[in-house]
Amino acid sequence: ADPPRDAATVPADDILPKTLADALDSDLYTHQAEAIQKLQAGNNVTVATSTSSGKTWVYTLYYCLQKLQNPDARALFLYPTKALSADQEQTVNNLFEQLGIDASAETYDGDTRPDRKRPIRNNKDVVISNFAGINQYLNQHMKWRKVFANCDLVVIDECHTYTGVHGMHVAWTLRRLRRILDHYDSDPQVVCTSATVGNPAEHSARLVGEPFAVVDADGSPRGER
């Protein structure tokens, strides 16, 4: 059996401004700190660490840093399932509240009420969706120009789920998305997350068409296995 492992941590204020660090009730795991530092250096980053290792914190904290620098910064958080989108919407909004960041996230997909669509596109800092949706919304990109023109971050959660034919479709959708973002003069950083991919750098690069730095030294604690 593998012995239990304690958490490996870094003081939050080594990485984050005091306002954010003080709002957290714990230090950062080493992989969270490493990923945020690699993002701050301008990289696209794939975080390949275990389930429940706090990957949502990585990209949400990094978005908060972007938002503090540029109040107009927007982001797209893309998840493979509607259930995950709903769950993450709650998590992300709770984090914004805890950190005192004036931002909010809302899901925009096939189930979104028609009267919510324009307010989300025009006013929500983080739009949560999926690739089936994005593939359709790119056809009406003029409606999305406020999101696309200010998009500083794209998150592809559970990126290992995009393989085979489905992965090819997602890769095509991402290339269309990047062409349209480029049309609006946006060049967002990309964060991929995965718990199980064996070749994270290659997989992410194939999917997105850009190079990625990898963080895979998991600092979260675990019980005996």
PDB file of C-alpha atoms in Angstrom:
ATOM      1  CA  ALA A   1       0.000   0.000   0.000  1.00  0.00           C
ATOM      2  CA  ASP A   2       1.047   3.587  -0.585  1.00  0.00           C
ATOM      3  CA  PRO A   3       1.432   5.372   2.750  1.00  0.00           C
ATOM      4  CA  PRO A   4      -0.759   8.389   3.495  1.00  0.00           C
ATOM      5  CA  ARG A   5       0.734  11.694   2.415  1.00  0.00           C
ATOM      6  CA  ASP A   6       0.507  15.045   4.150  1.00  0.00           C
ATOM      7  CA  ALA A   7      -0.286  18.150   2.166  1.00  0.00           C
ATOM      8  CA  ALA A   8       2.657  20.070   0.717  1.00  0.00           C
ATOM      9  CA  THR A   9       1.828  23.771   0.947  1.00  0.00           C
ATOM     10  CA  VAL A  10       3.123  27.250   0.180  1.00  0.00           C
ATOM     11  CA  PRO A  11       2.035  30.354   2.151  1.00  0.00           C
ATOM     12  CA  ALA A  12      -0.694  32.052   0.096  1.00  0.00           C
ATOM     13  CA  ASP A  13       0.930  35.468   0.499  1.00  0.00           C
ATOM     14  CA  ASP A  14       4.077  34.200  -1.255  1.00  0.00           C
ATOM     15  CA  ILE A  15       1.975  33.976  -4.412  1.00  0.00           C
ATOM     16  CA  LEU A  16      -1.056  36.231  -4.034  1.00  0.00           C
ATOM     17  CA  PRO A  17      -1.579  39.867  -3.099  1.00  0.00           C
ATOM     18  CA  LYS A  18      -2.332  40.397   0.574  1.00  0.00           C
ATOM     19  CA  THR A  19      -6.040  41.119   0.023  1.00  0.00           C
ATOM     20  CA  LEU A  20      -6.570  37.706  -1.586  1.00  0.00           C
ATOM     21  CA  ALA A  21      -4.167  35.788   0.652  1.00  0.00           C
ATOM     22  CA  ASP A  22      -5.823  37.146   3.802  1.00  0.00           C
ATOM     23  CA  ALA A  23      -9.257  36.056   2.563  1.00  0.00           C
ATOM     24  CA  LEU A  24      -8.169  32.430   2.175  1.00  0.00           C
ATOM     25  CA  ASP A  25      -8.505  30.230   5.231  1.00  0.00           C
ATOM     26  CA  SER A  26      -5.540  28.014   4.279  1.00  0.00           C
ATOM     27  CA  ASP A  27      -2.228  27.989   2.454  1.00  0.00           C
ATOM     28  CA  LEU A  28      -2.018  26.913  -1.170  1.00  0.00           C
ATOM     29  CA  TYR A  29      -1.038  23.399  -2.168  1.00  0.00           C
ATOM     30  CA  THR A  30       2.322  23.393  -3.934  1.00  0.00           C
ATOM     31  CA  HIS A  31       0.714  22.531  -7.283  1.00  0.00           C
ATOM     32  CA  GLN A  32      -1.742  25.431  -6.964  1.00  0.00           C
ATOM     33  CA  ALA A  33       1.117  27.835  -6.270  1.00  0.00           C
ATOM     34  CA  GLU A  34       3.238  26.432  -9.110  1.00  0.00           C
ATOM     35  CA  ALA A  35       0.374  26.644 -11.610  1.00  0.00           C
ATOM     36  CA  ILE A  36      -0.454  30.255 -10.679  1.00  0.00           C
ATOM     37  CA  GLN A  37       3.220  31.215 -11.001  1.00  0.00           C
ATOM     38  CA  LYS A  38       3.452  29.587 -14.441  1.00  0.00           C
ATOM     39  CA  LEU A  39       0.303  31.467 -15.495  1.00  0.00           C
ATOM     40  CA  GLN A  40       1.720  34.726 -14.155  1.00  0.00           C
ATOM     41  CA  ALA A  41       4.778  34.091 -16.347  1.00  0.00           C
ATOM     42  CA  GLY A  42       2.453  34.038 -19.376  1.00  0.00           C
ATOM     43  CA  ASN A  43       2.168  30.301 -20.031  1.00  0.00           C
ATOM     44  CA  ASN A  44      -0.838  28.200 -20.893  1.00  0.00           C
ATOM     45  CA  VAL A  45      -0.978  25.602 -18.140  1.00  0.00           C
ATOM     46  CA  THR A  46      -2.270  22.053 -17.778  1.00  0.00           C
ATOM     47  CA  VAL A  47      -2.904  21.010 -14.171  1.00  0.00           C
ATOM     48  CA  ALA A  48      -2.798  17.212 -14.026  1.00  0.00           C
ATOM     49  CA  THR A  49      -3.386  16.361 -10.365  1.00  0.00           C
ATOM     50  CA  SER A  50      -5.759  14.089  -8.476  1.00  0.00           C
ATOM     51  CA  THR A  51      -9.514  14.545  -8.168  1.00  0.00           C
ATOM     52  CA  SER A  52     -10.406  16.961  -5.323  1.00  0.00           C
ATOM     53  CA  SER A  53      -6.936  18.524  -5.352  1.00  0.00           C
ATOM     54  CA  GLY A  54      -8.301  22.066  -5.734  1.00  0.00           C
ATOM     55  CA  LYS A  55      -7.887  22.607  -9.482  1.00  0.00           C
ATOM     56  CA  THR A  56     -10.885  24.955  -9.589  1.00  0.00           C
ATOM     57  CA  TRP A  57      -8.995  27.214  -7.174  1.00  0.00           C
ATOM     58  CA  VAL A  58      -6.067  27.504  -9.571  1.00  0.00           C
ATOM     59  CA  TYR A  59      -7.972  29.050 -12.450  1.00  0.00           C
ATOM     60  CA  THR A  60     -10.450  30.968 -10.304  1.00  0.00           C
ATOM     61  CA  LEU A  61      -7.659  32.577  -8.253  1.00  0.00           C
ATOM     62  CA  TYR A  62      -5.762  33.379 -11.433  1.00  0.00           C
ATOM     63  CA  TYR A  63      -8.879  34.952 -12.941  1.00  0.00           C
ATOM     64  CA  CYS A  64      -9.199  37.054  -9.768  1.00  0.00           C
ATOM     65  CA  LEU A  65      -5.649  38.318 -10.327  1.00  0.00           C
ATOM     66  CA  GLN A  66      -6.536  39.220 -13.919  1.00  0.00           C
ATOM     67  CA  LYS A  67      -9.697  40.968 -12.753  1.00  0.00           C
ATOM     68  CA  LEU A  68      -7.762  43.029 -10.198  1.00  0.00           C
ATOM     69  CA  GLN A  69      -5.432  44.192 -12.981  1.00  0.00           C
ATOM     70  CA  ASN A  70      -8.167  44.734 -15.560  1.00  0.00           C
ATOM     71  CA  PRO A  71     -11.736  45.254 -14.301  1.00  0.00           C
ATOM     72  CA  ASP A  72     -13.068  44.443 -17.808  1.00  0.00           C
ATOM     73  CA  ALA A  73     -11.447  40.986 -17.926  1.00  0.00           C
ATOM     74  CA  ARG A  74     -13.850  38.209 -18.878  1.00  0.00           C
ATOM     75  CA  ALA A  75     -13.409  34.434 -18.937  1.00  0.00           C
ATOM     76  CA  LEU A  76     -14.925  31.290 -20.439  1.00  0.00           C
ATOM     77  CA  PHE A  77     -15.029  28.217 -18.194  1.00  0.00           C
ATOM     78  CA  LEU A  78     -15.909  25.127 -20.259  1.00  0.00           C
ATOM     79  CA  TYR A  79     -17.011  21.841 -18.680  1.00  0.00           C
ATOM     80  CA  PRO A  80     -17.904  18.471 -20.223  1.00  0.00           C
ATOM     81  CA  THR A  81     -21.329  18.088 -18.536  1.00  0.00           C
ATOM     82  CA  LYS A  82     -24.219  20.296 -17.456  1.00  0.00           C
ATOM     83  CA  ALA A  83     -24.129  18.784 -13.967  1.00  0.00           C
ATOM     84  CA  LEU A  84     -20.501  19.810 -13.564  1.00  0.00           C
ATOM     85  CA  SER A  85     -21.281  23.291 -14.911  1.00  0.00           C
ATOM     86  CA  ALA A  86     -24.000  23.821 -12.302  1.00  0.00           C
ATOM     87  CA  ASP A  87     -21.763  22.560  -9.507  1.00  0.00           C
ATOM     88  CA  GLN A  88     -18.832  24.731 -10.592  1.00  0.00           C
ATOM     89  CA  GLU A  89     -20.990  27.845 -10.995  1.00  0.00           C
ATOM     90  CA  GLN A  90     -21.762  27.621  -7.276  1.00  0.00           C
ATOM     91  CA  THR A  91     -18.123  26.926  -6.327  1.00  0.00           C
ATOM     92  CA  VAL A  92     -16.745  29.812  -8.412  1.00  0.00           C
ATOM     93  CA  ASN A  93     -19.293  32.323  -7.127  1.00  0.00           C
ATOM     94  CA  ASN A  94     -18.629  31.243  -3.530  1.00  0.00           C
ATOM     95  CA  LEU A  95     -14.918  31.822  -4.096  1.00  0.00           C
ATOM     96  CA  PHE A  96     -15.502  35.280  -5.551  1.00  0.00           C
ATOM     97  CA  GLU A  97     -17.596  36.132  -2.501  1.00  0.00           C
ATOM     98  CA  GLN A  98     -15.022  34.771  -0.061  1.00  0.00           C
ATOM     99  CA  LEU A  99     -12.219  36.691  -1.792  1.00  0.00           C
ATOM    100  CA  GLY A 100     -14.195  39.924  -1.998  1.00  0.00           C
ATOM    101  CA  ILE A 101     -13.876  40.035  -5.797  1.00  0.00           C
ATOM    102  CA  ASP A 102     -16.534  42.019  -7.629  1.00  0.00           C
ATOM    103  CA  ALA A 103     -17.251  39.311 -10.193  1.00  0.00           C
ATOM    104  CA  SER A 104     -19.887  36.698 -10.886  1.00  0.00           C
ATOM    105  CA  ALA A 105     -20.234  33.567 -12.986  1.00  0.00           C
ATOM    106  CA  GLU A 106     -23.321  32.147 -14.658  1.00  0.00           C
ATOM    107  CA  THR A 107     -24.010  29.165 -16.892  1.00  0.00           C
ATOM    108  CA  TYR A 108     -25.052  29.742 -20.502  1.00  0.00           C
ATOM    109  CA  ASP A 109     -26.155  26.585 -22.306  1.00  0.00           C
ATOM    110  CA  GLY A 110     -29.156  24.937 -23.953  1.00  0.00           C
ATOM    111  CA  ASP A 111     -31.128  25.154 -20.698  1.00  0.00           C
ATOM    112  CA  THR A 112     -30.574  28.886 -20.121  1.00  0.00           C
ATOM    113  CA  ARG A 113     -33.824  30.874 -20.051  1.00  0.00           C
ATOM    114  CA  PRO A 114     -34.128  33.216 -23.045  1.00  0.00           C
ATOM    115  CA  ASP A 115     -34.486  36.280 -20.781  1.00  0.00           C
ATOM    116  CA  ARG A 116     -31.117  35.467 -19.096  1.00  0.00           C
ATOM    117  CA  LYS A 117     -29.107  35.138 -22.292  1.00  0.00           C
ATOM    118  CA  ARG A 118     -28.394  38.774 -23.076  1.00  0.00           C
ATOM    119  CA  PRO A 119     -27.660  39.765 -19.437  1.00  0.00           C
ATOM    120  CA  ILE A 120     -25.172  36.886 -19.143  1.00  0.00           C
ATOM    121  CA  ARG A 121     -23.422  37.776 -22.412  1.00  0.00           C
ATOM    122  CA  ASN A 122     -23.273  41.464 -21.592  1.00  0.00           C
ATOM    123  CA  ASN A 123     -22.641  41.500 -17.853  1.00  0.00           C
ATOM    124  CA  LYS A 124     -21.293  38.248 -16.429  1.00  0.00           C
ATOM    125  CA  ASP A 125     -17.553  38.194 -15.807  1.00  0.00           C
ATOM    126  CA  VAL A 126     -17.277  34.429 -16.201  1.00  0.00           C
ATOM    127  CA  VAL A 127     -19.488  32.579 -18.667  1.00  0.00           C
ATOM    128  CA  ILE A 128     -19.736  28.845 -17.946  1.00  0.00           C
ATOM    129  CA  SER A 129     -20.609  26.609 -20.886  1.00  0.00           C
ATOM    130  CA  ASN A 130     -19.722  23.481 -22.870  1.00  0.00           C
ATOM    131  CA  PHE A 131     -18.328  22.801 -26.334  1.00  0.00           C
ATOM    132  CA  ALA A 132     -21.640  21.838 -27.931  1.00  0.00           C
ATOM    133  CA  GLY A 133     -22.883  25.287 -26.910  1.00  0.00           C
ATOM    134  CA  ILE A 134     -19.765  27.210 -27.919  1.00  0.00           C
ATOM    135  CA  ASN A 135     -19.866  25.554 -31.333  1.00  0.00           C
ATOM    136  CA  GLN A 136     -23.336  27.076 -31.881  1.00  0.00           C
ATOM    137  CA  TYR A 137     -22.615  30.474 -30.296  1.00  0.00           C
ATOM    138  CA  LEU A 138     -19.659  31.112 -32.588  1.00  0.00           C
ATOM    139  CA  ASN A 139     -22.156  31.493 -35.445  1.00  0.00           C
ATOM    140  CA  GLN A 140     -23.653  34.506 -33.646  1.00  0.00           C
ATOM    141  CA  HIS A 141     -20.399  35.981 -32.410  1.00  0.00           C
ATOM    142  CA  MET A 142     -21.579  39.594 -32.817  1.00  0.00           C
ATOM    143  CA  LYS A 143     -23.936  38.986 -29.881  1.00  0.00           C
ATOM    144  CA  TRP A 144     -20.938  37.713 -27.900  1.00  0.00           C
ATOM    145  CA  ARG A 145     -18.514  40.505 -28.753  1.00  0.00           C
ATOM    146  CA  LYS A 146     -18.393  41.859 -25.171  1.00  0.00           C
ATOM    147  CA  VAL A 147     -17.267  38.456 -23.929  1.00  0.00           C
ATOM    148  CA  PHE A 148     -14.924  37.731 -26.826  1.00  0.00           C
ATOM    149  CA  ALA A 149     -13.312  41.185 -26.978  1.00  0.00           C
ATOM    150  CA  ASN A 150     -12.416  41.068 -23.273  1.00  0.00           C
ATOM    151  CA  CYS A 151     -11.661  37.359 -22.927  1.00  0.00           C
ATOM    152  CA  ASP A 152      -8.430  36.932 -20.932  1.00  0.00           C
ATOM    153  CA  LEU A 153      -8.839  33.314 -19.834  1.00  0.00           C
ATOM    154  CA  VAL A 154     -10.294  30.101 -21.271  1.00  0.00           C
ATOM    155  CA  VAL A 155     -10.601  27.078 -18.979  1.00  0.00           C
ATOM    156  CA  ILE A 156     -11.012  23.554 -20.366  1.00  0.00           C
ATOM    157  CA  ASP A 157     -11.919  21.366 -17.421  1.00  0.00           C
ATOM    158  CA  GLU A 158     -11.539  17.562 -17.512  1.00  0.00           C
ATOM    159  CA  CYS A 159      -9.648  17.881 -20.786  1.00  0.00           C
ATOM    160  CA  HIS A 160      -8.905  14.125 -20.837  1.00  0.00           C
ATOM    161  CA  THR A 161     -12.575  13.507 -21.731  1.00  0.00           C
ATOM    162  CA  TYR A 162     -11.950  14.998 -25.197  1.00  0.00           C
ATOM    163  CA  THR A 163     -10.494  12.103 -27.188  1.00  0.00           C
ATOM    164  CA  GLY A 164     -11.234  10.295 -30.448  1.00  0.00           C
ATOM    165  CA  VAL A 165     -13.844  11.789 -32.763  1.00  0.00           C
ATOM    166  CA  HIS A 166     -15.335  13.885 -29.956  1.00  0.00           C
ATOM    167  CA  GLY A 167     -11.865  15.267 -29.184  1.00  0.00           C
ATOM    168  CA  MET A 168     -11.394  16.143 -32.851  1.00  0.00           C
ATOM    169  CA  HIS A 169     -14.665  18.111 -32.860  1.00  0.00           C
ATOM    170  CA  VAL A 170     -13.617  19.957 -29.699  1.00  0.00           C
ATOM    171  CA  ALA A 171     -10.218  20.749 -31.248  1.00  0.00           C
ATOM    172  CA  TRP A 172     -11.972  22.193 -34.327  1.00  0.00           C
ATOM    173  CA  THR A 173     -14.314  24.214 -32.124  1.00  0.00           C
ATOM    174  CA  LEU A 174     -11.335  25.581 -30.187  1.00  0.00           C
ATOM    175  CA  ARG A 175      -9.630  26.630 -33.410  1.00  0.00           C
ATOM    176  CA  ARG A 176     -12.788  28.439 -34.527  1.00  0.00           C
ATOM    177  CA  LEU A 177     -13.033  30.052 -31.099  1.00  0.00           C
ATOM    178  CA  ARG A 178      -9.435  31.234 -31.264  1.00  0.00           C
ATOM    179  CA  ARG A 179      -9.923  32.678 -34.754  1.00  0.00           C
ATOM    180  CA  ILE A 180     -12.918  34.667 -33.533  1.00  0.00           C
ATOM    181  CA  LEU A 181     -11.123  35.791 -30.360  1.00  0.00           C
ATOM    182  CA  ASP A 182      -8.257  36.924 -32.595  1.00  0.00           C
ATOM    183  CA  HIS A 183     -10.784  38.837 -34.733  1.00  0.00           C
ATOM    184  CA  TYR A 184     -11.746  40.732 -31.541  1.00  0.00           C
ATOM    185  CA  ASP A 185      -8.042  41.247 -30.638  1.00  0.00           C
ATOM    186  CA  SER A 186      -8.162  38.811 -27.719  1.00  0.00           C
ATOM    187  CA  ASP A 187      -5.392  36.355 -26.950  1.00  0.00           C
ATOM    188  CA  PRO A 188      -6.488  34.610 -23.745  1.00  0.00           C
ATOM    189  CA  GLN A 189      -4.385  32.231 -21.715  1.00  0.00           C
ATOM    190  CA  VAL A 190      -5.708  28.684 -21.499  1.00  0.00           C
ATOM    191  CA  VAL A 191      -5.885  26.415 -18.461  1.00  0.00           C
ATOM    192  CA  CYS A 192      -6.580  22.708 -18.959  1.00  0.00           C
ATOM    193  CA  THR A 193      -7.294  20.440 -16.004  1.00  0.00           C
ATOM    194  CA  SER A 194      -7.193  16.675 -15.842  1.00  0.00           C
ATOM    195  CA  ALA A 195      -6.986  13.967 -13.224  1.00  0.00           C
ATOM    196  CA  THR A 196      -6.056  11.079 -15.472  1.00  0.00           C
ATOM    197  CA  VAL A 197      -4.270  12.080 -18.663  1.00  0.00           C
ATOM    198  CA  GLY A 198      -0.948  10.277 -19.197  1.00  0.00           C
ATOM    199  CA  ASN A 199       0.602  12.824 -21.583  1.00  0.00           C
ATOM    200  CA  PRO A 200      -0.807  16.173 -20.403  1.00  0.00           C
ATOM    201  CA  ALA A 201       1.437  18.487 -22.431  1.00  0.00           C
ATOM    202  CA  GLU A 202       0.900  16.682 -25.744  1.00  0.00           C
ATOM    203  CA  HIS A 203      -2.811  16.150 -25.200  1.00  0.00           C
ATOM    204  CA  SER A 204      -3.434  19.831 -24.366  1.00  0.00           C
ATOM    205  CA  ALA A 205      -1.274  21.059 -27.244  1.00  0.00           C
ATOM    206  CA  ARG A 206      -3.129  18.817 -29.706  1.00  0.00           C
ATOM    207  CA  LEU A 207      -6.493  19.921 -28.391  1.00  0.00           C
ATOM    208  CA  VAL A 208      -5.781  23.672 -28.297  1.00  0.00           C
ATOM    209  CA  GLY A 209      -3.022  24.083 -30.890  1.00  0.00           C
ATOM    210  CA  GLU A 210      -0.664  25.935 -28.537  1.00  0.00           C
ATOM    211  CA  PRO A 211       2.131  24.863 -26.169  1.00  0.00           C
ATOM    212  CA  PHE A 212       1.404  24.169 -22.498  1.00  0.00           C
ATOM    213  CA  ALA A 213       3.425  24.105 -19.312  1.00  0.00           C
ATOM    214  CA  VAL A 214       2.482  21.148 -17.094  1.00  0.00           C
ATOM    215  CA  VAL A 215       1.956  21.024 -13.343  1.00  0.00           C
ATOM    216  CA  ASP A 216       1.635  17.423 -12.186  1.00  0.00           C
ATOM    217  CA  ALA A 217       3.429  17.258  -8.807  1.00  0.00           C
ATOM    218  CA  ASP A 218       0.339  16.943  -6.604  1.00  0.00           C
ATOM    219  CA  GLY A 219       0.632  18.734  -3.248  1.00  0.00           C
ATOM    220  CA  SER A 220      -2.764  17.694  -1.894  1.00  0.00           C
ATOM    221  CA  PRO A 221      -2.976  15.218   0.999  1.00  0.00           C
ATOM    222  CA  ARG A 222      -4.159  11.670   0.504  1.00  0.00           C
ATOM    223  CA  GLY A 223      -5.042   8.703   2.634  1.00  0.00           C
ATOM    224  CA  GLU A 224      -3.388   5.316   2.457  1.00  0.00           C
ATOM    225  CA  ARG A 225      -3.983   3.485  -0.833  1.00  0.00           C
TER     226      ARG A 225
END
